[in-house]
XYZ file of C-alpha atoms in Angstrom:
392
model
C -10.614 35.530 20.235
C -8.728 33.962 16.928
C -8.285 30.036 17.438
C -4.510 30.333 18.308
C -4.638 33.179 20.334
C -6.588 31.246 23.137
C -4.754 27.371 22.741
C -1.622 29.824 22.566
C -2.463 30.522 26.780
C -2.519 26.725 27.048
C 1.562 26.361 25.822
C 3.494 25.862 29.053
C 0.835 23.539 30.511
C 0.713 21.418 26.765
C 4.450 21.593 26.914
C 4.662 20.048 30.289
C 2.220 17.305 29.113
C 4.481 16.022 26.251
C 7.800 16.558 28.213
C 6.208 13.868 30.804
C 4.531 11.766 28.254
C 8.011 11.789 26.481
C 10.207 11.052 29.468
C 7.505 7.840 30.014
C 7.231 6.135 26.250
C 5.267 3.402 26.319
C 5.404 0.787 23.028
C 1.991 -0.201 21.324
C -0.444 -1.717 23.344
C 1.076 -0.929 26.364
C 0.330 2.495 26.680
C -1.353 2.473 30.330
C 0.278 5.322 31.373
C -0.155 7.560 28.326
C -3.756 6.589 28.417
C -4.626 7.308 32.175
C -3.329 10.709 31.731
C -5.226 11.426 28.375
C -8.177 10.417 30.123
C -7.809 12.235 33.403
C -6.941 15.295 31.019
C -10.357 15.107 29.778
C -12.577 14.272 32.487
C -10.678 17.276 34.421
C -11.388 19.591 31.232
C -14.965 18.730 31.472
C -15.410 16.412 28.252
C -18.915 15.324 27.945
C -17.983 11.700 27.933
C -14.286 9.777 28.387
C -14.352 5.358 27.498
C -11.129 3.579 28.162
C -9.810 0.280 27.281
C -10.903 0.693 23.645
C -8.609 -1.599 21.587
C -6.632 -2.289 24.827
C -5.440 0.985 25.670
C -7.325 3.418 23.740
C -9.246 6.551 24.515
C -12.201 7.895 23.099
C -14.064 11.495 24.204
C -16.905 13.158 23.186
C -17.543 16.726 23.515
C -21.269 18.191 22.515
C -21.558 21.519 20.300
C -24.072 24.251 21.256
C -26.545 22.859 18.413
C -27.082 18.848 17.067
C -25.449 18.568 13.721
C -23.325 16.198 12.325
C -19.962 14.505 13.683
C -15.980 15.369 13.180
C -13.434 12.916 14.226
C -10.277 13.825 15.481
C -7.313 11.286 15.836
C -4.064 11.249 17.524
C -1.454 8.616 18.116
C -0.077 7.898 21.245
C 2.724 4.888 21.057
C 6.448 4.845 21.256
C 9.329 3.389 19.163
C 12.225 0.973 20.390
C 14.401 3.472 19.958
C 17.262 4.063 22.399
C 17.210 7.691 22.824
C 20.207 9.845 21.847
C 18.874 13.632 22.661
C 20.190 14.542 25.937
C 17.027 16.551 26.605
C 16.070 17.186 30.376
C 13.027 15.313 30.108
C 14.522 12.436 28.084
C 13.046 8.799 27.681
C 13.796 7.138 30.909
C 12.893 3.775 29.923
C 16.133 2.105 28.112
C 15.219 1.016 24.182
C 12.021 2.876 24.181
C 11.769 6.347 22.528
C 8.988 8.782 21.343
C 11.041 9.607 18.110
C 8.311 10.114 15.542
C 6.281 12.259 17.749
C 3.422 10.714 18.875
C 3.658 12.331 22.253
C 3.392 15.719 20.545
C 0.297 14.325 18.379
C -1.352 13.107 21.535
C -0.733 17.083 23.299
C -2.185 18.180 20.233
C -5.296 16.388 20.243
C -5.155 17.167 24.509
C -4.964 21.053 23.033
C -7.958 20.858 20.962
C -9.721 18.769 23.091
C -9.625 21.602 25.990
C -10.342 24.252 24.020
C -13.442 22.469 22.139
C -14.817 21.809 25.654
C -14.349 24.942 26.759
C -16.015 27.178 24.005
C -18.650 24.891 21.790
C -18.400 26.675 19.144
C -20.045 24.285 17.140
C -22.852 22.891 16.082
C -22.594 18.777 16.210
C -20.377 16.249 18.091
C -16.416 15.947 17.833
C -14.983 12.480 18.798
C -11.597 12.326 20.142
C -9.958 9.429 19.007
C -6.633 8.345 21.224
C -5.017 5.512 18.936
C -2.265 2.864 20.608
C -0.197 1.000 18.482
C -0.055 2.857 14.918
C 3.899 1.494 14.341
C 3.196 -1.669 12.817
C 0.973 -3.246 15.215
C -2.465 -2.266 13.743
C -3.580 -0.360 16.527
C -6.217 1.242 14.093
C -7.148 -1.792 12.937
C -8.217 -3.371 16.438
C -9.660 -0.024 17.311
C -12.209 -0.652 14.114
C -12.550 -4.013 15.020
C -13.728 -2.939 18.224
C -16.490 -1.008 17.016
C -14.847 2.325 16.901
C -16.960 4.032 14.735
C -20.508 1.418 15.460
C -19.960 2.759 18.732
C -18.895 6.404 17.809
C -20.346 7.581 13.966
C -18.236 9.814 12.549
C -19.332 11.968 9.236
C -15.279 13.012 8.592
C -12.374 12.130 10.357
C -8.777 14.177 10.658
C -5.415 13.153 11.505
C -2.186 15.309 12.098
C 1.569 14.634 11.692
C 4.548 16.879 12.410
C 6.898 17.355 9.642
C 10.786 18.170 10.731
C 11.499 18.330 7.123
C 9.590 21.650 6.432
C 9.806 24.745 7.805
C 7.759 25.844 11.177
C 4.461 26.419 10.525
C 3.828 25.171 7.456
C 0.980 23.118 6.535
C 0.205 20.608 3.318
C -2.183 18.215 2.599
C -2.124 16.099 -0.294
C -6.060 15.380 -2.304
C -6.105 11.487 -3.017
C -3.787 8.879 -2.962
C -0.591 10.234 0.221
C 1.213 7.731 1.703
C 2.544 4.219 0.718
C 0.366 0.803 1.767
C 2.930 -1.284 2.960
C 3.812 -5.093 2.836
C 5.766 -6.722 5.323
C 7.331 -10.505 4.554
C 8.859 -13.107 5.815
C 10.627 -15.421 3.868
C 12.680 -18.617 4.491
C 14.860 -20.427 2.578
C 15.269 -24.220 3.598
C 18.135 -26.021 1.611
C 20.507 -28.923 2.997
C 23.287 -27.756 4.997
C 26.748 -29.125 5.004
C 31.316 -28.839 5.946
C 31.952 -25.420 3.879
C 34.950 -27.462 2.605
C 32.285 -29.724 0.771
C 29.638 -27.385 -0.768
C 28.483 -30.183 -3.479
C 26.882 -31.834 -0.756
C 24.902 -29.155 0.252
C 21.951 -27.522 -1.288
C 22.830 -24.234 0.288
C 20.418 -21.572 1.093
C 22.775 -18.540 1.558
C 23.518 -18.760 -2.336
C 19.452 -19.035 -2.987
C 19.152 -16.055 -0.716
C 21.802 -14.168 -2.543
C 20.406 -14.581 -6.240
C 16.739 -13.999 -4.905
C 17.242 -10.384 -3.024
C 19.132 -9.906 -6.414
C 15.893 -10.953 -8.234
C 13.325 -9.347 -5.845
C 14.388 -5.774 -7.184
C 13.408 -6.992 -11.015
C 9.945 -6.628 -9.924
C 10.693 -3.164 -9.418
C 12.474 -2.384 -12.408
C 11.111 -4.804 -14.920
C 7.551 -5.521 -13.340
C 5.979 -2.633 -12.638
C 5.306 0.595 -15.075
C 7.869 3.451 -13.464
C 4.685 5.954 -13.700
C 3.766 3.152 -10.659
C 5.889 4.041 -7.612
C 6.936 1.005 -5.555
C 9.685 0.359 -3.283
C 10.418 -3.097 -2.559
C 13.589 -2.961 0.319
C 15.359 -6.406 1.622
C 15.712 -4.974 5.467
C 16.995 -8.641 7.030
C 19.234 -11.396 6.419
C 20.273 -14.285 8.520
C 22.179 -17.442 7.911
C 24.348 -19.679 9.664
C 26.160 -19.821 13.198
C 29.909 -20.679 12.363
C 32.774 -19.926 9.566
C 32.631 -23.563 8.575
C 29.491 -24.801 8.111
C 26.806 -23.958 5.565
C 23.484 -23.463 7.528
C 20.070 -25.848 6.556
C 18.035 -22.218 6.383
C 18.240 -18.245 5.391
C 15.635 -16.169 5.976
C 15.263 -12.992 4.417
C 12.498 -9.943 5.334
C 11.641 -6.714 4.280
C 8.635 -4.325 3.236
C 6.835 -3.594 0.074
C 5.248 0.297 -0.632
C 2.921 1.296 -2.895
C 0.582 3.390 -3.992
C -2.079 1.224 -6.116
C -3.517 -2.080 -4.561
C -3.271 -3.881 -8.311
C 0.695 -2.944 -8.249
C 0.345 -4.548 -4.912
C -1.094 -7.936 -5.832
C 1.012 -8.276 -8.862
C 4.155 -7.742 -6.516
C 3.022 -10.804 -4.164
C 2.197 -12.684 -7.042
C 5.963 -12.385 -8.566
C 7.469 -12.608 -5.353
C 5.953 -15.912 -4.964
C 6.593 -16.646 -8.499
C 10.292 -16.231 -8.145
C 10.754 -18.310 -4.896
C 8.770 -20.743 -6.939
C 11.226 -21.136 -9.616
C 14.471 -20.777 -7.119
C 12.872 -23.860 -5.521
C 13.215 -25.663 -8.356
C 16.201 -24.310 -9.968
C 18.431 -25.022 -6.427
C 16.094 -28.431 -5.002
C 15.214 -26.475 -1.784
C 11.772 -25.184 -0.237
C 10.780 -21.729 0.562
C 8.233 -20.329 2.393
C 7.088 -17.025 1.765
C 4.617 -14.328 4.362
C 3.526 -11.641 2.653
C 1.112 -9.336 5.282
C -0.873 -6.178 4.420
C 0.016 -3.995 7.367
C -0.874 -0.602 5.929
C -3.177 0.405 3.596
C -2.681 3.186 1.328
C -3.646 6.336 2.776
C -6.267 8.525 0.518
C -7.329 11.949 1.630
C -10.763 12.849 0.570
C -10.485 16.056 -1.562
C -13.108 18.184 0.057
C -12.160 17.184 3.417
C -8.460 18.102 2.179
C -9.570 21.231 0.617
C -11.396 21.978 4.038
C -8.249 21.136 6.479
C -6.072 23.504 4.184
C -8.743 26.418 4.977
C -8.859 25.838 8.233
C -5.066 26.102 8.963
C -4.879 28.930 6.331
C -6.860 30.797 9.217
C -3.682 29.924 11.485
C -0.792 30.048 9.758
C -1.992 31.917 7.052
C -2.688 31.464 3.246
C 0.997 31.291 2.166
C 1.757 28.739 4.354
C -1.148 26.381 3.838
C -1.640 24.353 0.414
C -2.816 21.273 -1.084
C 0.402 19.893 -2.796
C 1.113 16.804 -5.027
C 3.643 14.964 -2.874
C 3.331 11.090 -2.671
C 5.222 10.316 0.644
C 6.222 6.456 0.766
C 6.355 5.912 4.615
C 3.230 4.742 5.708
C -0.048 5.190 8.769
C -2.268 3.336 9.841
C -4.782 6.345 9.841
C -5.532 5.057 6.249
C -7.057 2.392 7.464
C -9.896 4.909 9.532
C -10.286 6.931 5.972
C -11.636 3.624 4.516
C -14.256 3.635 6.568
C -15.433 7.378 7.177
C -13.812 10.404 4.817
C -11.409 12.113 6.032
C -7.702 14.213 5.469
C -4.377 13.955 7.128
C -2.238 17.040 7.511
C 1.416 17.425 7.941
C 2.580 20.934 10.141
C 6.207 22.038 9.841
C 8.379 22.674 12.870
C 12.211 23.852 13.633
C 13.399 20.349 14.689
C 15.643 19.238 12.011
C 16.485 15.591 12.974
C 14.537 13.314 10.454
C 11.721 10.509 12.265
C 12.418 7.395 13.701
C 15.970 8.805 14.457
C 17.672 8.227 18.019
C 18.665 12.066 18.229
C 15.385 13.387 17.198
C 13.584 16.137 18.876
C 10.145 17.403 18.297
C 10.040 21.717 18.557
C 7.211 22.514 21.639
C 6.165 25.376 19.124
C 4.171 23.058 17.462
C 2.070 22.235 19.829
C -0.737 25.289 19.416
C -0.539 25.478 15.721
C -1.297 21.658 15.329
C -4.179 22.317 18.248
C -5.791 25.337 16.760
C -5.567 23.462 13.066
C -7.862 20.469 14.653
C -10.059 22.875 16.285
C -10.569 25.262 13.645
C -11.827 22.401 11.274
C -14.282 21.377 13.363
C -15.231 25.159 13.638
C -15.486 25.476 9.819
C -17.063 21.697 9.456
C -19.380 21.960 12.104
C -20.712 25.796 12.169
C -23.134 27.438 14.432
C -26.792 28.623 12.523
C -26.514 32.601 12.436
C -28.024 33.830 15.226
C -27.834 30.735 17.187
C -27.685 31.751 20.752
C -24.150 31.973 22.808
């Protein structure tokens, strides 16, 4: 029976499992809930081996092929945003500020979908690792799960990751070769000047003004720094200054995020950064202090590995609606910090929601669901195959 055919019988029960994970978002590292369920999911489906509390509130399975052979990672997200949800949707978020608007309850069902299937048929020859990740928004849930031994603990040969992409049309599937998404910088910075009666600004050395001229100055790096074959987006996201109409404040602070695509682009935009509060500190007599922290790293799909995933969902969707494509996409995952350490592609899958991520009203379409499933499973299928004439 084709891949999708099968998961396909699976498509109330998957949809019921991310209606209730989405009605119960939990933000990263607190993702008890989420977790207990992925795990009793497993351990009901008959998954060779289930661990817990990895990086907190992670879950890792293992399921066995027919034959030894090598191993295939497959990861899923599981956290929430603090979004306030805006959807109306019977099985809404009912926890206020918290929202699964980018989908990680439908990456964590698809991972669930594959999972069950892989454990029932074994149609492979090797190991497949299920990787349940808390925390990818910002909180380096990937991070802690390598620094927990993730993949001491779990070898992986190739690893594959899944998004769903309300921009494209249903069913469609794309996978970029090489550099994908952004690394991203987050920073902090703050402006400490002399504060003093807005009717008397000479006696003030005030750090709204220094604040002003230096988001001014921060986009220079972009346009006068960096070579515009180089994509980088440097965006001021926060300012705060002062308490009342009549005072200048003692302090502004200012932060934002850097993305980027090359790690020398990177260090050259921390080093200007620094180089321009430098000289603001002396041109205006005040001290800044600037945080610059890697969060992301830039995510790189391995070629064959992205040459692979695109065959294997050309076997769902079909050949005209699976390709590699050359599209550079500046919002940024922590997957790319797993694809450092073992090879690996991340796919994104088309669906009929047409709300854009991170959005209050946005709503992920339950039809993706099998297609993402049968995509994981089929790679491990085509990565992992069974010796002709192996045995059933």
């Amino acid at each position: 029976m084709p891949t999708i055919s099968r998961i396909a019988e699976y498509q109330d029960e998957l949809a019921e499992i991310r209606h209730d994970i989405h009605a119960h978002p939990e933000l990263g590292f607190e993702e008890t809930r989420t977790a207990a369920l992925v795990a009793e999911k497993l351990r009901a489906w008959g998954i060779d081996e289930v661990h817990t509390d990895i990086a907190g509130t992670g879950v890792v399975g293992v399921i066995k092929g027919r034959e030894e052979g090598r191993c295939i990672g497959l990861r899923a997200d599981m956290d929430a945003l603090p979004i306030q949800e805006a959807t109306d949707l019977p099985y809404a978020s009912r926890h206020a500020g918290k929202m699964h608007a980018c989908g990680h309850d439908g990456h964590t069902t698809i991972l669930l979908g594959a999972a069950r299937y892989l454990a029932e048929t074994r149609d492979f020859a090797g190991t497949v690792v299920l990787i349940f990740q808390p925390a990818e928004e910002g909180l380096g849930g990937a991070r802690r799960m390598l620094a927990d031994r993730l993949f001491e603990r779990f070898p992986c040969d190739e690893i594959y990751g899944i998004h769903n992409d309300p921009t494209s049309d249903p069913g469609k599937v794309s996978v970029t070769p090489g550099p994908a998404m952004a690394g991203a910088t987050f920073f902090d910075i703050v402006i400490e000047g002399k504060g003093a009666h807005a009717a008397m600004p000479h006696q003030s050395n005030d750090p709204v003004i220094v604040a002003a001229e230096l988001i001014h100055q921060l986009q220079t790096v972009v346009s006068r720094n960096t070579s515009p074959t180089s994509p980088l987006v440097l965006s001021v996201t926060q300012v705060h200054a002062g308490s009342a109409y009549n005072v200048i404040p003692n302090e502004a602070t200012l932060a934002g995020t850097i993305r980027y695509f090359d790690d020398e682009v990177c260090e050259r935009t921390h080093e200007r950064i620094r180089l321009l509060c430098k000289g603001l500190e002396l041109a205006h007599e005040v001290k800044i202090r600037v945080d610059l922290r890697n969060i992301f790293n830039v995510l790189v799909n391995e070629p064959g590995c992205a040459g692979a995933y695109v065959a294997a969902a050309a076997e769902v969707v079909g050949e005209e609606n699976s390709a590699l494509v050359d599209r550079l996409v500046t919002g940024s995952e922590d997957f790319a910090d797993m694809l450092q350490v073992v090879p690996g592609a991340y796919c994104w899958v088309g669906h009929a929601g047409s709300v854009p991520l991170h959005n209050p009203g946005y709503v992920l379409d339950d039809g993706i669901l099998p297609v993402g499933a049968s995509i994981m499973a089929r790679v491990v299928e085509r990565r992992l195959p069974i010796r002709q004439g192996a045995s059933a």
